[in-house]
Amino acid sequence: MPRVKIENSIDRFIVVAAVLLFSTFAISLVLFFVFEADRVERVLFFPGNISQDIFGEERVLRNYSDTERDMRLLVEETILGPTSLYRSRVLPKQTEIQLFMLRGDVAYIDLSREALSEDGDVHIDFDVAESLLRRALHFNFRSLDEVVITVDGQLPGEPRFTIENRQNEA
């Protein structure tokens, strides 16, 4: 008779362990879908430190329901720089986004003047940096038609836009 009692307790232990294991799996599955549903994998492009090759770097970023916010986050991550020591920055780390707008299929980005400054961590010209930023945006957001990048409100490489005082000419 004592042997039956031992077998019942072992069966009960196996059932309880199976229920606990299944409930843990169910809870972790629910938490995965709740917390990881707002993540998306994006590709950023960075130049090499040693070679002039361009490398794609995958990052898991937060996925907002707002495309403009997603694009801005991608630009912010590009400014932060690569995670690999074998790649170099695209823009100086002091660069700030002064304005980011998405109107239709055109993204407007205005960067602070630090984007043009000579930084020891940046080994490329601003023209290359600008093309890498455009490439990352077009690669990750296929519906984007155009990216307009300005620095301190001015188009890089163009004559400075000024408004003359015409009041004194009259």
C-alpha positions as YAML, in Angstrom:
chain: A
units: angstrom
residues:
- id: 1
  name: MET
  ca: [0.00, 0.00, 0.00]
- id: 2
  name: PRO
  ca: [2.76, 2.58, 0.68]
- id: 3
  name: ARG
  ca: [4.08, 2.04, -2.87]
- id: 4
  name: VAL
  ca: [0.82, 3.34, -4.41]
- id: 5
  name: LYS
  ca: [1.08, 6.46, -2.30]
- id: 6
  name: ILE
  ca: [4.61, 7.15, -3.59]
- id: 7
  name: GLU
  ca: [3.54, 6.69, -7.24]
- id: 8
  name: ASN
  ca: [0.61, 9.07, -6.75]
- id: 9
  name: SER
  ca: [2.88, 11.74, -5.31]
- id: 10
  name: ILE
  ca: [5.33, 11.33, -8.23]
- id: 11
  name: ASP
  ca: [2.46, 11.60, -10.73]
- id: 12
  name: ARG
  ca: [1.17, 14.67, -8.93]
- id: 13
  name: PHE
  ca: [4.67, 16.21, -9.00]
- id: 14
  name: ILE
  ca: [4.98, 15.60, -12.76]
- id: 15
  name: VAL
  ca: [1.57, 17.16, -13.42]
- id: 16
  name: VAL
  ca: [2.37, 20.21, -11.28]
- id: 17
  name: ALA
  ca: [5.78, 20.61, -12.97]
- id: 18
  name: ALA
  ca: [4.18, 20.33, -16.43]
- id: 19
  name: VAL
  ca: [1.52, 22.92, -15.57]
- id: 20
  name: LEU
  ca: [4.17, 25.31, -14.19]
- id: 21
  name: LEU
  ca: [6.35, 24.82, -17.28]
- id: 22
  name: PHE
  ca: [3.44, 25.42, -19.65]
- id: 23
  name: SER
  ca: [2.24, 28.50, -17.74]
- id: 24
  name: THR
  ca: [5.78, 29.94, -17.73]
- id: 25
  name: PHE
  ca: [5.98, 29.40, -21.48]
- id: 26
  name: ALA
  ca: [2.58, 31.04, -22.03]
- id: 27
  name: ILE
  ca: [3.49, 34.06, -19.90]
- id: 28
  name: SER
  ca: [6.83, 34.53, -21.65]
- id: 29
  name: LEU
  ca: [5.15, 34.27, -25.07]
- id: 30
  name: VAL
  ca: [2.61, 36.95, -24.12]
- id: 31
  name: LEU
  ca: [5.36, 39.22, -22.74]
- id: 32
  name: PHE
  ca: [7.41, 38.73, -25.91]
- id: 33
  name: PHE
  ca: [4.57, 39.89, -28.13]
- id: 34
  name: VAL
  ca: [3.68, 42.78, -25.83]
- id: 35
  name: PHE
  ca: [7.21, 44.18, -25.39]
- id: 36
  name: GLU
  ca: [8.95, 43.16, -28.63]
- id: 37
  name: ALA
  ca: [6.15, 44.14, -31.01]
- id: 38
  name: ASP
  ca: [7.38, 47.72, -30.96]
- id: 39
  name: ARG
  ca: [10.91, 46.81, -32.15]
- id: 40
  name: VAL
  ca: [12.15, 46.82, -35.72]
- id: 41
  name: GLU
  ca: [15.47, 46.04, -37.34]
- id: 42
  name: ARG
  ca: [17.05, 48.94, -39.28]
- id: 43
  name: VAL
  ca: [20.27, 49.14, -41.30]
- id: 44
  name: LEU
  ca: [22.66, 52.07, -40.89]
- id: 45
  name: PHE
  ca: [25.68, 52.67, -43.11]
- id: 46
  name: PHE
  ca: [29.14, 53.59, -41.83]
- id: 47
  name: PRO
  ca: [32.57, 53.91, -43.47]
- id: 48
  name: GLY
  ca: [35.39, 51.63, -42.46]
- id: 49
  name: ASN
  ca: [38.21, 52.82, -40.21]
- id: 50
  name: ILE
  ca: [40.93, 51.16, -42.24]
- id: 51
  name: SER
  ca: [39.41, 50.89, -45.70]
- id: 52
  name: GLN
  ca: [37.13, 53.23, -47.62]
- id: 53
  name: ASP
  ca: [34.46, 50.52, -47.85]
- id: 54
  name: ILE
  ca: [30.94, 51.20, -46.63]
- id: 55
  name: PHE
  ca: [29.44, 48.72, -44.18]
- id: 56
  name: GLY
  ca: [25.84, 48.15, -43.18]
- id: 57
  name: GLU
  ca: [25.17, 47.79, -39.48]
- id: 58
  name: GLU
  ca: [21.93, 46.27, -38.26]
- id: 59
  name: ARG
  ca: [20.28, 47.79, -35.20]
- id: 60
  name: VAL
  ca: [17.10, 46.91, -33.40]
- id: 61
  name: LEU
  ca: [15.28, 50.18, -32.80]
- id: 62
  name: ARG
  ca: [11.98, 51.13, -31.31]
- id: 63
  name: ASN
  ca: [9.18, 51.16, -33.88]
- id: 64
  name: TYR
  ca: [6.80, 54.05, -33.37]
- id: 65
  name: SER
  ca: [3.52, 54.22, -35.25]
- id: 66
  name: ASP
  ca: [4.70, 57.57, -36.64]
- id: 67
  name: THR
  ca: [6.99, 57.30, -39.69]
- id: 68
  name: GLU
  ca: [8.47, 60.76, -39.09]
- id: 69
  name: ARG
  ca: [9.50, 59.75, -35.59]
- id: 70
  name: ASP
  ca: [10.98, 56.48, -36.89]
- id: 71
  name: MET
  ca: [13.05, 58.38, -39.46]
- id: 72
  name: ARG
  ca: [14.26, 60.88, -36.89]
- id: 73
  name: LEU
  ca: [15.36, 58.02, -34.63]
- id: 74
  name: LEU
  ca: [17.34, 56.54, -37.53]
- id: 75
  name: VAL
  ca: [19.13, 59.87, -38.06]
- id: 76
  name: GLU
  ca: [19.83, 60.13, -34.31]
- id: 77
  name: GLU
  ca: [21.31, 56.62, -34.31]
- id: 78
  name: THR
  ca: [23.48, 57.52, -37.30]
- id: 79
  name: ILE
  ca: [24.81, 60.54, -35.41]
- id: 80
  name: LEU
  ca: [25.54, 58.33, -32.38]
- id: 81
  name: GLY
  ca: [27.89, 56.33, -34.57]
- id: 82
  name: PRO
  ca: [28.71, 52.69, -35.14]
- id: 83
  name: THR
  ca: [28.91, 49.99, -32.52]
- id: 84
  name: SER
  ca: [31.86, 48.29, -34.21]
- id: 85
  name: LEU
  ca: [35.38, 49.57, -33.61]
- id: 86
  name: TYR
  ca: [36.20, 48.78, -37.25]
- id: 87
  name: ARG
  ca: [33.83, 51.48, -38.51]
- id: 88
  name: SER
  ca: [33.97, 55.23, -38.11]
- id: 89
  name: ARG
  ca: [31.42, 57.95, -37.55]
- id: 90
  name: VAL
  ca: [29.40, 59.57, -40.31]
- id: 91
  name: LEU
  ca: [28.91, 62.89, -38.49]
- id: 92
  name: PRO
  ca: [30.64, 64.48, -35.49]
- id: 93
  name: LYS
  ca: [29.08, 63.50, -32.17]
- id: 94
  name: GLN
  ca: [28.28, 67.15, -31.37]
- id: 95
  name: THR
  ca: [25.90, 67.31, -34.35]
- id: 96
  name: GLU
  ca: [22.30, 68.00, -33.40]
- id: 97
  name: ILE
  ca: [19.09, 67.73, -35.37]
- id: 98
  name: GLN
  ca: [17.62, 71.22, -35.38]
- id: 99
  name: LEU
  ca: [14.63, 70.28, -37.52]
- id: 100
  name: PHE
  ca: [13.18, 67.08, -38.90]
- id: 101
  name: MET
  ca: [10.02, 67.16, -41.00]
- id: 102
  name: LEU
  ca: [8.33, 64.63, -43.21]
- id: 103
  name: ARG
  ca: [5.99, 66.18, -45.74]
- id: 104
  name: GLY
  ca: [4.49, 63.69, -48.11]
- id: 105
  name: ASP
  ca: [7.35, 61.57, -49.37]
- id: 106
  name: VAL
  ca: [10.04, 64.19, -48.72]
- id: 107
  name: ALA
  ca: [12.14, 64.32, -45.54]
- id: 108
  name: TYR
  ca: [13.65, 67.65, -44.50]
- id: 109
  name: ILE
  ca: [16.59, 67.49, -42.11]
- id: 110
  name: ASP
  ca: [18.36, 70.54, -40.70]
- id: 111
  name: LEU
  ca: [21.57, 69.73, -38.84]
- id: 112
  name: SER
  ca: [23.57, 72.02, -36.58]
- id: 113
  name: ARG
  ca: [26.75, 73.59, -37.96]
- id: 114
  name: GLU
  ca: [28.82, 71.05, -36.03]
- id: 115
  name: ALA
  ca: [27.98, 68.62, -38.85]
- id: 116
  name: LEU
  ca: [30.53, 70.45, -41.01]
- id: 117
  name: SER
  ca: [33.25, 70.73, -38.37]
- id: 118
  name: GLU
  ca: [36.49, 68.81, -38.56]
- id: 119
  name: ASP
  ca: [36.36, 66.00, -36.02]
- id: 120
  name: GLY
  ca: [39.06, 63.42, -35.39]
- id: 121
  name: ASP
  ca: [36.47, 60.64, -35.34]
- id: 122
  name: VAL
  ca: [35.06, 61.49, -38.78]
- id: 123
  name: HIS
  ca: [37.24, 60.44, -41.70]
- id: 124
  name: ILE
  ca: [34.92, 61.38, -44.59]
- id: 125
  name: ASP
  ca: [33.81, 64.57, -46.31]
- id: 126
  name: PHE
  ca: [30.37, 65.97, -45.58]
- id: 127
  name: ASP
  ca: [29.25, 65.02, -49.12]
- id: 128
  name: VAL
  ca: [29.89, 61.35, -48.32]
- id: 129
  name: ALA
  ca: [28.23, 61.70, -44.90]
- id: 130
  name: GLU
  ca: [25.20, 63.25, -46.57]
- id: 131
  name: SER
  ca: [24.99, 60.40, -49.09]
- id: 132
  name: LEU
  ca: [25.28, 57.77, -46.33]
- id: 133
  name: LEU
  ca: [22.48, 59.42, -44.37]
- id: 134
  name: ARG
  ca: [20.30, 59.50, -47.49]
- id: 135
  name: ARG
  ca: [21.18, 55.89, -48.26]
- id: 136
  name: ALA
  ca: [20.13, 54.73, -44.79]
- id: 137
  name: LEU
  ca: [16.82, 56.60, -45.00]
- id: 138
  name: HIS
  ca: [16.01, 55.33, -48.50]
- id: 139
  name: PHE
  ca: [17.04, 51.77, -47.61]
- id: 140
  name: ASN
  ca: [14.86, 51.59, -44.50]
- id: 141
  name: PHE
  ca: [11.92, 53.64, -45.77]
- id: 142
  name: ARG
  ca: [11.27, 52.60, -49.37]
- id: 143
  name: SER
  ca: [8.35, 55.01, -49.84]
- id: 144
  name: LEU
  ca: [10.64, 58.01, -49.29]
- id: 145
  name: ASP
  ca: [11.21, 59.93, -52.54]
- id: 146
  name: GLU
  ca: [13.61, 62.67, -51.51]
- id: 147
  name: VAL
  ca: [15.76, 63.76, -48.59]
- id: 148
  name: VAL
  ca: [16.67, 67.44, -48.26]
- id: 149
  name: ILE
  ca: [19.58, 68.02, -45.87]
- id: 150
  name: THR
  ca: [20.53, 71.49, -44.72]
- id: 151
  name: VAL
  ca: [23.13, 72.65, -42.22]
- id: 152
  name: ASP
  ca: [22.15, 75.58, -40.03]
- id: 153
  name: GLY
  ca: [19.32, 76.36, -42.46]
- id: 154
  name: GLN
  ca: [21.57, 76.47, -45.53]
- id: 155
  name: LEU
  ca: [22.16, 73.99, -48.33]
- id: 156
  name: PRO
  ca: [25.76, 72.73, -47.99]
- id: 157
  name: GLY
  ca: [28.02, 73.77, -50.85]
- id: 158
  name: GLU
  ca: [25.61, 76.47, -52.06]
- id: 159
  name: PRO
  ca: [26.05, 80.24, -51.67]
- id: 160
  name: ARG
  ca: [24.75, 81.45, -48.33]
- id: 161
  name: PHE
  ca: [21.16, 82.68, -48.42]
- id: 162
  name: THR
  ca: [20.85, 86.23, -47.09]
- id: 163
  name: ILE
  ca: [18.08, 88.77, -47.10]
- id: 164
  name: GLU
  ca: [19.34, 92.22, -47.91]
- id: 165
  name: ASN
  ca: [17.96, 95.26, -46.16]
- id: 166
  name: ARG
  ca: [15.98, 96.92, -48.96]
- id: 167
  name: GLN
  ca: [14.41, 99.48, -46.64]
- id: 168
  name: ASN
  ca: [17.34, 101.88, -46.98]
- id: 169
  name: GLU
  ca: [17.37, 101.77, -50.79]
- id: 170
  name: ALA
  ca: [14.04, 103.60, -51.21]
...
